[in-house]
Structure formats: structure tokens, C-alpha cells
């Protein structure tokens, strides 16, 4: 099946190999790159087909069927898609996820630029600071979620204790329990996690800038803000754009953190598309896998369109500048 | 000494304040959970922010033996080690192939595999659930290992391919002259030369899979097969009020990752930032 679907090679595009002419493929099986290519690729392709391609195809198939345990799947056409159109929880989830996916990258990258500048200017203890800022990204969302549930706890959580300590006791509230603050609180958690990572990448990009350009800016008596705005940021622009897209993709997928902390509550204020799919597929006792698959398919299309749109947009701008 | 601060002095003060505030925000939570992991729940209830004294190291032993953490930890270690080992070999072979040979549909195949990096996991997870039930791999550690290989394969191939492609081809031509087979070329030349990139992918995959949650929660329901993140969450559900013990469990999950970071920070950062720096 593999070979039929993915013809691995033909002899005419083989790379010329010294001495190949006098070696017959049969006699020296390992020396024949065609066989070698197949051997090298097959395991990866098998894993890809069995555990990625097939599940994706299955989900697409599900999306136009009613899938109930112990029954033949039943073709329902685009019923699920029509139902989805009027599903208000779904649209709430889309709204929340998009808010997250657009707000978080901007927050992360902006703060990361400031932090990277601090380290770039060689403040004291920069090695320690780099470690302290980067570490959150190493923890699993489960650990992070539990930890921040405690921080946001109304009675003894660190945030509310801090507010009471500086005399803003009236601001203290159950941050994850209130529909108005829950989503923002979770966005603060992902920002906490990912800013350090962005900072490290930006710092690496800044450190590899040619020093002549910066020296020239200094000779021109450039202020530090002008230097940042007109020299450094334009030069590391490709890196910044990459980081924005990466962060956008990550937030479009977000599941673990919400699942551990709020499970979409209160009042769907933190429902994301991932958690809604999970709930409809494995928690609600509708037992139908078709409808959640439809959500997944629609979301897949939206994410792909978003990523392609963003990259196309950003690439076009880059071309204009040249 | 009562001098008015100059403008530049103010700027330095603002900078220090910003750095200090951000450092507290970023490192504070970790320090807090580390302190709580060494204190009993009643001590924490009395004052959540006191320093840990006396140090209750025995809490780690009790979390380990009484709360099934030994099982979860062992499961996590086996699953991650197996998945990373398979990933390194399978991904290495495919990356070598993509980097060294020209063949038909290479671009299409590479695009197919690579595009899954941006797939939202929802689109695989439901179909995967059904397929794993049919394969008899639901609730199985072997099944989870295979899924982990599949989800990390694209990024592994991506990192390794770009490294393999930079190995000068003279090296390979010389090896062919010496009568090396294609397999020997991969195993005795590509692999050793690319060891830095390979160790990068090993460390990156270890950390990401150690923390993985979504696929584990969908595919594993039996308690004795749970990985550490699931175990921590189950413990939270059972012992909601036992903050001290949960904190100890969190530390057990964090410490291996922090140790990897301490010893391999450069490699890890390289792996995580691969692709982000252009």
C-alpha cells in the first residue's frame, strides 16, 4: 500500500553515485539507494500514516456521520455543520480562543523585547535573570495550572494577599471564578509561561546583529529609543514575526491549562475550541463523535487559513520593504 | 545626602523596578511551590508564605509510596524513554533520507509530514481515539508511545534534516569509495557527525513528552497506566484540600525537567528555538 501511494523513487532521478554503474542493484542490495531510501523512509511514513494521516481522515469522515457506539455509523450529510452554525457555545469558544490567540502573542513578544533589551544592555546578574525568566516554559500545563489556581485563590492566593498587602483589598476577588476576569487571568498565565522563551529567542537574534550597524547608529547620535525603533527592531523583524506566528498557533491549540484550571467555567467564559471538542466527544453523554469531529474540521480550516493568511501577509510586507 | 535624583538615576531606578517585578512574577510561583512542597498542609494553612522550617523531606517519600507516584513516575519514564528512542532512530533515518537523496515526491512528502506541526490536535484526537480502540491500543502504554512518536516526528525530522543537509557531501563520497553501504553511511557517518543536533532533539522531545497531557488523558484511563501529569491531576481530584501533598507531587513532576535544564540548558534552548530564529 505504501509503495503504491507514495512511489518512493525511480531510477532516473537517482543521484549519480561513483561506481554505481558496475554494481548491480540485486547483488548489493544495501548499496542500491532506491532500496535504501525505502528502508530509511518507511518507518517514518508508516507512523505518519497510522497515527496522523488516518486519524485525520477518520475525523473528516466522522464529521458527516452520526457516530454512536455499537451502531453502524449513519450518513447525515451536513447536518452537523448546520447545527454548528447555531451553536452559541461553539461561537463563544471561538471568540475566547481568538481573543487568546491575538492578545497573548502581542503581550508575550512586547514584554520579551523589553526583557531582552535589559539583558542585551548587560545588566548585572543577567545569567541568573535569564534562567529565572526562562524556567516557566519548562513546566507542564498541569503543574502550571494547579500552581496558578492557588495563586488566584480568593482566601490565601498570592495575588489577593499581595493586593491586600498594598492596600487594595477591595480589588481582591476569585480571579478564575468571575466571568469578567477568568479569561484575562488565564492569558496572564500563558504570558508568564512563554515570555521568557520569546525573550531568549529575541536575545539570540539581537546578539547576532552586525555591530557595525549599531555603531553607525551611535555615531549618528541616535537615542536609545530611536536605536531600538529604527535599527534593532527592523533588523530582527523576521524573528519577531516568526515568534508571533508560533505563539498564535500555540494559543489556537490551547487545552491543558483550561482543562486543569476552569474546564471552561464560569459560564463558558474560558471555553476554548479544544475544551469544547473534548467535552462533546468524551464528557457529555451524547455519545456522538460526529458532531465534535465537525467542530474539529471547521477549526482545522480556520487555523490553517489563519496561519497561511498571517504568513502570506507578513511575507508580502517583507517584500515591499526591499 | 538629600539630593534630588537625576533623570538618569530615575531611569535606572525604573529599570531595576521593572526587572525586579518581572523576576518576582516569573520566579515567585516556582519558589512558592518549592517551599510548600517541604511543609505540611497544616503548616501551610497557618501561614501559606512562611519559610519551610523544619524541612519535611519525608513528604517526598510519602508522596512517592502512598500516593502511587512511583507508578506514575515509572510510567512516565518508560513511555518517554521508549518514545524518544524510537523518535531518534526513525526521525534520524527519515531526515537523513530527506537531506541526502533526491527522489520523486520528496517535496510532497516533506510538506505532508511538516505541515502536521501546525495541525490543531483536535483534528487528530477523535479519530485517533477510535483507531486506538480498534487497534487494541487504547489504555496501553505501547499505544501512547506510538502516538508520542507520531506527534513529535515532524519537528524531529525538521531539526535533524537541516543539520544533516549541512554535512559536506565529500564525506559521503569518500565513504562510498571505501565501500560503505548506505546504512553504514547513515549509522557510522551521518549519525555521529550530527550528534549535537541529535542530542538537541532528544532533550527537546524528552521535555515536551514528559509534560504532554492531551493525548494521555484521552488514551489512558486506567490508574496503573497513568503518566505523571495525569497522576498529579488525579491526586488533585482526590485530595483537593491537601495542598502540601499536592505541592510535593508538583515538585516530583518539575524536578527532572529542571535537572535536564541545568545540565543541558544550551542544547535545550537550541532545540526550543529551532525554527523561531530565521
XYZ file of C-alpha atoms in Angstrom:
600
model
C 0.000 0.000 0.000
C 2.815 2.306 0.865
C 4.617 1.893 -2.357
C 1.514 2.349 -4.374
C 0.518 5.579 -2.701
C 3.945 7.060 -2.333
C 6.188 5.786 -5.122
C 9.445 6.233 -3.335
C 11.766 6.684 -6.235
C 12.554 5.970 -9.840
C 15.931 5.339 -11.292
C 16.157 8.478 -13.413
C 16.155 10.926 -10.509
C 18.733 8.961 -8.665
C 21.758 10.955 -7.749
C 24.794 9.824 -9.707
C 26.882 7.708 -7.459
C 30.529 6.961 -8.195
C 30.939 3.361 -9.135
C 27.259 2.686 -9.402
C 27.450 1.573 -12.995
C 29.388 -1.571 -12.231
C 27.340 -2.535 -9.209
C 24.145 -4.394 -9.932
C 21.250 -3.489 -7.686
C 20.410 -7.101 -6.955
C 23.809 -8.202 -5.893
C 24.368 -5.308 -3.494
C 21.017 -4.542 -2.071
C 22.300 -2.119 0.546
C 24.334 -0.186 -1.946
C 21.272 0.462 -4.052
C 19.944 3.819 -2.883
C 16.457 3.008 -4.115
C 16.176 0.233 -1.580
C 17.966 2.363 0.979
C 15.561 5.245 0.504
C 12.618 2.944 1.031
C 14.172 1.490 4.173
C 15.027 4.912 5.569
C 11.612 6.396 4.886
C 9.233 3.540 5.537
C 9.186 3.597 9.359
C 8.517 7.341 9.462
C 5.850 7.101 6.773
C 4.198 4.143 8.493
C 3.991 6.017 11.779
C 2.768 9.105 9.978
C 0.067 7.175 8.117
C -1.163 5.108 11.034
C -1.160 7.735 13.768
C -1.559 11.044 11.940
C -2.991 10.722 8.429
C -5.510 8.011 9.232
C -6.907 9.740 12.352
C -7.256 12.997 10.425
C -9.082 11.220 7.602
C -11.245 9.486 10.189
C -12.175 12.792 11.786
C -13.183 14.192 8.402
C -15.265 11.075 7.797
C -16.887 11.421 11.230
C -17.899 14.981 10.544
C -20.607 13.933 8.084
C -21.782 10.915 10.071
C -23.570 10.134 13.282
C -21.118 8.011 15.261
C -22.719 6.233 18.194
C -21.099 3.276 19.978
C -22.265 -0.209 18.941
C -24.113 1.063 15.910
C -23.263 1.436 12.278
C -22.218 4.972 11.538
C -25.006 6.788 9.786
C -24.559 9.297 6.964
C -26.141 12.585 7.956
C -24.706 14.878 5.314
C -24.039 18.375 6.517
C -26.484 18.305 9.430
C -23.673 18.753 11.937
C -22.305 21.725 10.041
C -25.697 23.393 10.063
C -26.162 22.652 13.754
C -22.738 24.124 14.428
C -23.763 27.389 12.808
C -26.351 27.981 15.530
C -24.322 26.539 18.422
C -23.773 29.513 20.678
C -21.289 27.751 22.952
C -19.147 26.992 19.911
C -19.082 30.636 18.853
C -18.295 31.684 22.410
C -15.408 29.204 22.370
C -14.186 30.552 19.035
C -14.332 34.100 20.348
C -12.391 33.172 23.503
C -9.748 31.256 21.591
C -9.277 34.039 19.051
C -9.012 36.630 21.828
C -6.340 34.472 23.398
C -4.555 33.830 20.100
C -4.316 37.533 19.242
C -3.757 39.060 22.688
C -1.180 36.611 24.036
C 1.379 36.815 21.192
C 1.404 40.623 21.339
C 1.810 40.633 25.131
C 4.497 37.968 25.094
C 6.577 39.499 22.334
C 6.314 43.077 23.648
C 7.389 42.161 27.163
C 10.016 39.810 25.759
C 11.566 42.662 23.745
C 11.868 44.777 26.897
C 13.407 41.908 28.855
C 15.791 41.042 26.036
C 16.904 44.684 25.929
C 17.691 44.539 29.652
C 19.923 41.527 29.134
C 21.340 42.957 25.907
C 22.426 46.019 27.883
C 24.274 43.591 30.198
C 22.530 44.361 33.458
C 24.160 42.624 36.446
C 23.089 39.034 37.252
C 21.964 38.539 33.663
C 22.773 34.833 33.761
C 20.551 34.327 36.793
C 17.807 36.508 35.319
C 17.835 34.583 32.076
C 17.312 31.318 33.949
C 14.608 32.796 36.191
C 12.697 34.184 33.222
C 13.038 31.128 31.019
C 12.173 28.393 33.547
C 8.335 28.671 33.484
C 8.203 27.302 29.954
C 9.719 24.020 31.109
C 6.808 23.094 33.342
C 3.821 21.107 32.201
C 0.485 22.868 31.898
C -0.861 20.576 34.622
C 1.717 21.805 37.103
C 1.296 25.387 35.945
C -2.482 25.176 36.135
C -2.567 23.875 39.702
C 0.020 26.407 40.785
C -1.903 29.342 39.337
C -5.184 28.087 40.755
C -3.554 28.585 44.129
C -2.156 31.981 43.178
C -5.640 33.131 42.120
C -7.304 31.598 45.206
C -9.546 34.129 46.917
C -8.653 33.441 50.545
C -4.951 32.731 50.576
C -3.806 33.092 46.959
C -0.646 35.091 46.361
C -2.288 37.662 44.093
C -5.067 38.561 46.528
C -2.691 38.515 49.506
C -0.471 40.924 47.597
C -3.392 43.228 46.791
C -4.460 43.256 50.443
C -0.879 43.932 51.492
C -0.555 47.035 49.300
C -3.953 48.262 50.491
C -6.091 47.338 47.503
C -8.164 44.787 49.420
C -11.275 45.813 47.501
C -9.654 44.537 44.281
C -9.248 41.071 45.727
C -11.556 38.583 44.082
C -11.761 34.973 42.930
C -9.963 35.679 39.664
C -10.798 32.409 37.944
C -14.322 32.295 39.336
C -15.587 35.521 37.819
C -16.672 35.574 34.153
C -15.132 39.007 33.597
C -11.663 38.163 34.834
C -11.284 34.432 34.182
C -10.070 34.617 30.583
C -7.709 37.511 31.252
C -6.288 35.627 34.223
C -5.551 32.601 32.080
C -3.968 34.784 29.404
C -1.696 36.147 32.130
C -0.650 32.561 32.879
C 0.341 31.757 29.289
C 2.150 35.083 29.133
C 4.004 34.134 32.298
C 4.970 30.844 30.716
C 6.023 31.920 27.246
C 7.531 35.405 27.614
C 10.872 34.028 28.788
C 11.062 31.721 25.805
C 10.398 34.607 23.431
C 12.983 36.670 25.282
C 15.680 34.032 24.728
C 14.940 33.887 21.003
C 14.914 37.675 20.650
C 18.136 37.968 22.627
C 19.792 35.451 20.311
C 18.625 37.465 17.301
C 19.879 40.737 18.830
C 23.251 39.238 19.684
C 23.782 38.165 16.099
C 23.197 41.673 14.710
C 26.231 43.108 12.913
C 27.941 45.504 15.317
C 28.826 47.983 12.545
C 25.178 48.904 12.115
C 24.756 49.645 15.801
C 27.992 51.592 15.926
C 26.878 53.631 12.936
C 23.659 54.435 14.757
C 25.634 55.580 17.762
C 27.844 57.785 15.581
C 24.686 59.408 14.262
C 23.884 60.327 17.843
C 20.879 58.115 17.913
C 18.932 57.998 21.176
C 18.375 54.554 22.678
C 14.705 54.554 21.764
C 15.403 55.639 18.208
C 18.102 52.993 18.007
C 15.629 50.358 19.169
C 12.787 51.515 16.949
C 14.624 52.333 13.728
C 17.593 49.977 13.854
C 17.205 46.939 16.104
C 13.532 46.081 15.656
C 13.519 46.304 11.852
C 16.609 44.106 11.729
C 15.136 41.345 13.912
C 11.726 41.633 12.285
C 11.726 38.156 10.714
C 12.379 36.626 14.134
C 9.620 38.678 15.734
C 7.135 37.659 13.053
C 8.077 34.016 13.476
C 7.540 34.264 17.208
C 4.144 35.892 16.735
C 3.023 33.131 14.378
C 4.387 30.379 16.654
C 2.623 31.836 19.650
C -0.577 32.268 17.641
C -0.514 28.581 16.654
C 0.142 27.541 20.245
C -2.802 29.521 21.582
C -5.158 28.213 18.909
C -4.437 24.730 20.301
C -4.734 25.577 23.987
C -6.345 22.824 26.022
C -4.372 21.575 29.033
C -4.283 24.795 31.010
C -8.015 25.414 30.706
C -8.820 21.804 31.427
C -6.806 21.776 34.645
C -7.976 25.129 35.971
C -11.511 26.060 34.939
C -12.753 23.434 32.448
C -14.316 26.324 30.545
C -16.196 27.758 33.520
C -17.549 30.104 34.713
C -20.394 30.486 32.193
C -18.208 29.424 29.262
C -16.005 32.440 29.952
C -12.869 30.366 29.382
C -14.246 27.750 26.994
C -11.841 27.188 24.139
C -12.453 25.205 20.991
C -10.223 22.393 22.263
C -12.025 22.016 25.557
C -15.407 22.152 23.836
C -14.406 19.410 21.395
C -13.143 17.303 24.279
C -16.318 17.826 26.277
C -18.606 16.990 23.378
C -16.567 13.931 22.432
C -15.732 12.380 25.766
C -17.763 14.023 28.523
C -21.262 14.967 27.518
C -23.384 11.858 27.417
C -24.454 12.454 23.822
C -22.086 9.615 22.817
C -21.845 11.054 19.332
C -18.361 11.514 17.919
C -19.654 13.036 14.690
C -20.533 16.486 15.962
C -17.246 17.119 17.815
C -15.421 15.950 14.691
C -17.280 18.605 12.738
C -16.052 21.226 15.197
C -12.521 19.892 14.785
C -12.730 20.044 10.995
C -14.055 23.601 10.989
C -11.389 24.618 13.464
C -8.724 22.921 11.373
C -9.828 25.004 8.387
C -9.817 28.197 10.458
C -6.345 27.532 11.906
C -4.893 26.678 8.509
C -6.448 29.764 6.960
C -5.147 31.862 9.853
C -1.597 30.575 9.566
C -1.499 30.794 5.780
C -3.068 34.252 5.888
C -0.626 35.513 8.500
C 2.443 34.166 6.712
C 1.276 35.480 3.350
C 0.543 38.887 4.820
C 3.858 39.095 6.644
C 5.847 37.815 3.688
C 4.258 40.356 1.380
C 5.188 43.191 3.686
C 8.730 41.946 3.806
C 8.909 42.025 0.050
C 7.650 45.596 -0.040
C 10.448 46.751 2.180
C 13.174 45.502 -0.068
C 22.903 63.477 51.108
C 19.362 64.654 50.352
C 19.882 65.138 46.695
C 17.185 65.200 44.059
C 17.503 62.155 41.834
C 18.724 62.989 38.381
C 16.797 61.922 35.291
C 19.230 59.129 34.545
C 19.028 57.978 38.161
C 15.248 57.762 37.817
C 15.646 55.784 34.647
C 17.951 53.304 36.363
C 15.508 53.031 39.272
C 12.646 52.343 36.868
C 14.733 49.714 35.108
C 15.600 47.984 38.383
C 11.959 48.093 39.463
C 10.818 46.586 36.169
C 13.395 43.803 36.344
C 12.622 43.081 39.984
C 8.863 42.985 39.420
C 9.153 40.734 36.430
C 11.546 38.400 38.205
C 9.147 38.053 41.128
C 6.277 37.363 38.704
C 8.314 34.811 36.799
C 10.253 33.006 39.517
C 7.988 33.647 42.510
C 5.435 30.895 41.777
C 8.185 28.313 41.445
C 9.856 29.387 44.675
C 6.497 29.279 46.418
C 5.653 25.732 45.334
C 9.168 24.595 46.214
C 8.707 25.967 49.731
C 5.261 24.449 50.116
C 6.485 21.056 48.971
C 8.599 20.893 52.131
C 5.833 21.956 54.516
C 2.841 20.085 55.847
C -0.684 21.106 54.937
C -1.428 22.307 58.470
C 1.683 24.495 58.424
C 0.580 25.920 55.078
C -2.936 26.550 56.382
C -1.457 28.522 59.287
C 0.653 30.689 57.012
C 0.936 29.934 53.293
C 4.021 32.115 52.841
C 6.279 31.164 55.744
C 9.708 29.698 55.110
C 9.857 25.914 55.263
C 11.123 25.057 58.716
C 11.567 22.319 59.776
C 12.121 20.775 56.355
C 9.730 17.893 55.800
C 11.689 15.814 53.319
C 9.710 12.775 54.393
C 6.781 14.196 52.430
C 8.539 13.193 49.231
C 8.809 9.609 50.473
C 5.170 9.541 51.463
C 4.010 11.061 48.167
C 6.173 8.527 46.378
C 4.980 5.419 48.202
C 1.484 6.232 49.454
C 0.008 8.134 46.527
C 1.029 5.924 43.617
C 3.584 8.482 42.426
C 6.105 5.695 41.998
C 3.820 4.071 39.404
C 3.132 7.343 37.600
C 6.787 8.292 37.613
C 7.846 4.882 36.312
C 5.168 5.003 33.598
C 6.277 8.455 32.506
C 9.926 7.422 32.398
C 9.305 4.246 30.357
C 6.940 5.905 27.926
C 9.158 8.936 27.385
C 12.372 6.929 27.048
C 10.815 4.473 24.594
C 9.189 7.216 22.521
C 12.372 9.313 22.397
C 14.499 6.297 21.421
C 12.168 5.370 18.555
C 11.842 9.009 17.526
C 15.590 9.456 17.330
C 16.136 6.429 15.106
C 13.022 6.751 12.919
C 13.276 10.529 12.656
C 17.017 10.341 12.053
C 16.581 7.856 9.217
C 13.880 9.920 7.545
C 15.826 13.158 7.994
C 18.956 11.558 6.531
C 16.892 10.420 3.588
C 15.366 13.854 3.005
C 18.757 15.535 3.315
C 20.880 13.190 1.214
C 18.864 11.650 -1.579
C 16.835 13.042 -4.402
C 13.692 11.152 -5.230
C 10.277 11.707 -6.703
C 7.586 13.289 -4.491
C 10.218 14.266 -1.949
C 8.800 17.785 -1.707
C 5.253 16.499 -1.331
C 6.215 14.002 1.376
C 8.230 16.568 3.276
C 5.386 19.059 3.104
C 2.865 16.447 4.244
C 4.893 15.492 7.295
C 5.975 19.006 8.111
C 2.520 20.566 7.819
C 1.275 18.473 10.747
C 3.284 20.754 13.048
C 0.553 23.357 12.720
C -2.390 20.921 12.864
C -4.650 21.630 15.807
C -4.647 18.423 17.884
C -8.458 18.271 17.904
C -8.422 17.123 14.317
C -6.367 14.039 15.164
C -7.545 13.258 18.656
C -11.061 11.959 17.958
C -10.068 9.783 15.006
C -7.052 8.618 16.977
C -9.272 7.585 19.872
C -11.444 5.443 17.570
C -8.453 3.939 15.789
C -6.628 3.104 19.000
C -9.726 1.326 20.309
C -9.848 -0.701 17.089
C -6.120 -1.483 17.103
C -6.464 -2.636 20.720
C -4.018 0.092 21.736
C -6.446 2.056 23.883
C -5.356 2.162 27.510
C -1.988 0.796 26.512
C 1.433 2.220 27.143
C 2.657 0.902 23.796
C -0.150 2.807 22.090
C 0.758 6.026 23.863
C 4.404 5.577 22.858
C 3.403 5.243 19.200
C 1.197 8.330 19.400
C 4.023 10.289 21.013
C 6.367 9.219 18.231
C 3.820 10.419 15.693
C 3.246 13.838 17.268
C 6.954 14.655 17.710
C 8.125 13.185 14.407
C 7.686 16.330 12.255
C 9.716 18.647 14.492
C 12.400 15.972 14.955
C 12.755 15.478 11.202
C 12.771 19.236 10.709
C 15.620 19.877 13.164
C 17.706 16.919 12.024
C 17.176 17.457 8.314
C 18.540 20.983 8.416
C 21.611 19.696 10.241
C 22.180 16.650 8.021
C 21.903 18.843 4.938
C 24.879 20.889 6.118
C 27.248 17.920 6.377
C 29.628 18.246 3.410
C 28.880 15.608 0.790
C 32.597 14.895 0.262
C 32.385 12.926 3.475
C 29.748 10.676 1.953
C 31.532 10.315 -1.367
C 34.665 9.253 0.480
C 32.669 6.722 2.468
C 31.168 5.298 -0.708
C 34.654 4.975 -2.181
C 35.560 2.965 0.878
C 32.674 0.629 0.127
C 30.307 1.701 2.903
C 26.715 0.669 2.368
C 24.000 3.310 2.584
C 23.042 2.048 6.024
C 26.645 2.223 7.233
C 26.917 5.737 5.851
C 23.907 6.764 7.917
C 24.867 4.890 11.039
C 28.631 5.486 11.047
C 28.883 8.934 9.450
C 25.675 10.987 9.493
C 24.636 9.921 12.961
C 27.931 10.557 14.800
C 28.599 13.809 12.946
C 25.097 15.062 13.744
C 25.333 14.139 17.403
C 24.878 17.757 18.591
C 21.606 18.085 16.660
C 20.516 14.637 17.775
C 21.101 15.412 21.422
C 19.121 18.619 20.908
C 16.125 16.696 19.635
C 16.465 14.115 22.402
C 16.361 16.763 25.105
C 13.559 18.723 23.461
C 11.396 15.639 22.921
C 12.034 14.404 26.445
C 10.778 17.616 27.996
C 7.772 18.062 25.703
C 6.642 14.458 26.138
C 7.275 14.491 29.863
C 4.786 17.355 30.066
C 2.297 16.011 27.498
C -1.291 15.886 28.689
C -4.000 15.895 25.987
C -3.237 12.570 24.279
C -2.534 10.888 27.601
C -5.848 11.980 29.079
C -7.759 10.783 26.015
C -5.977 7.453 25.602
C -5.265 6.361 29.183
C -7.958 5.814 31.819
C -6.592 3.001 33.984
C -4.855 4.213 37.099
C -1.805 1.946 36.879
C -1.024 3.204 33.359
C -1.264 6.924 34.093
C 1.655 9.205 33.356
C 2.837 11.795 35.841
C 0.694 14.741 34.646
C -2.427 12.563 34.845
C -1.344 11.256 38.232
C -0.862 14.745 39.608
C -4.308 15.721 38.367
C -5.922 12.608 39.838
C -4.267 13.370 43.146
C -5.661 16.908 42.953
C -9.146 15.499 42.392
C -8.895 13.082 45.323
C -7.200 15.322 47.857
C -8.349 18.793 46.951
C -7.607 20.173 50.412
C -4.235 18.513 50.879
C -2.265 21.435 49.443
C 1.044 20.372 50.983
C 0.951 16.926 49.429
C -0.103 18.264 46.018
C 2.827 20.682 46.141
C 5.139 17.743 46.794
C 3.649 15.945 43.796
C 4.190 19.024 41.637
C 7.843 19.153 42.671
C 8.280 15.485 41.740
C 6.999 16.371 38.276
C 9.134 19.520 37.993
C 12.492 18.339 39.339
C 13.516 16.027 36.448
C 12.826 18.776 33.924
C 14.762 21.347 35.918
C 17.685 18.921 36.230
C 17.716 18.414 32.452
C 17.671 22.182 32.044
C 20.524 22.693 34.496
C 22.770 20.194 32.720
C 21.795 20.816 29.100
C 20.485 24.378 29.031
C 22.261 25.379 25.800
C 21.115 22.315 23.859
C 17.597 22.661 25.182
C 17.345 26.298 24.201
C 18.709 25.440 20.760
C 16.001 22.842 20.339
C 13.172 25.009 21.554
C 14.217 27.960 19.450
C 14.929 25.956 16.299
C 12.777 27.408 13.605
C 11.950 30.524 15.544
C 15.207 32.261 14.629
C 15.464 32.912 10.975
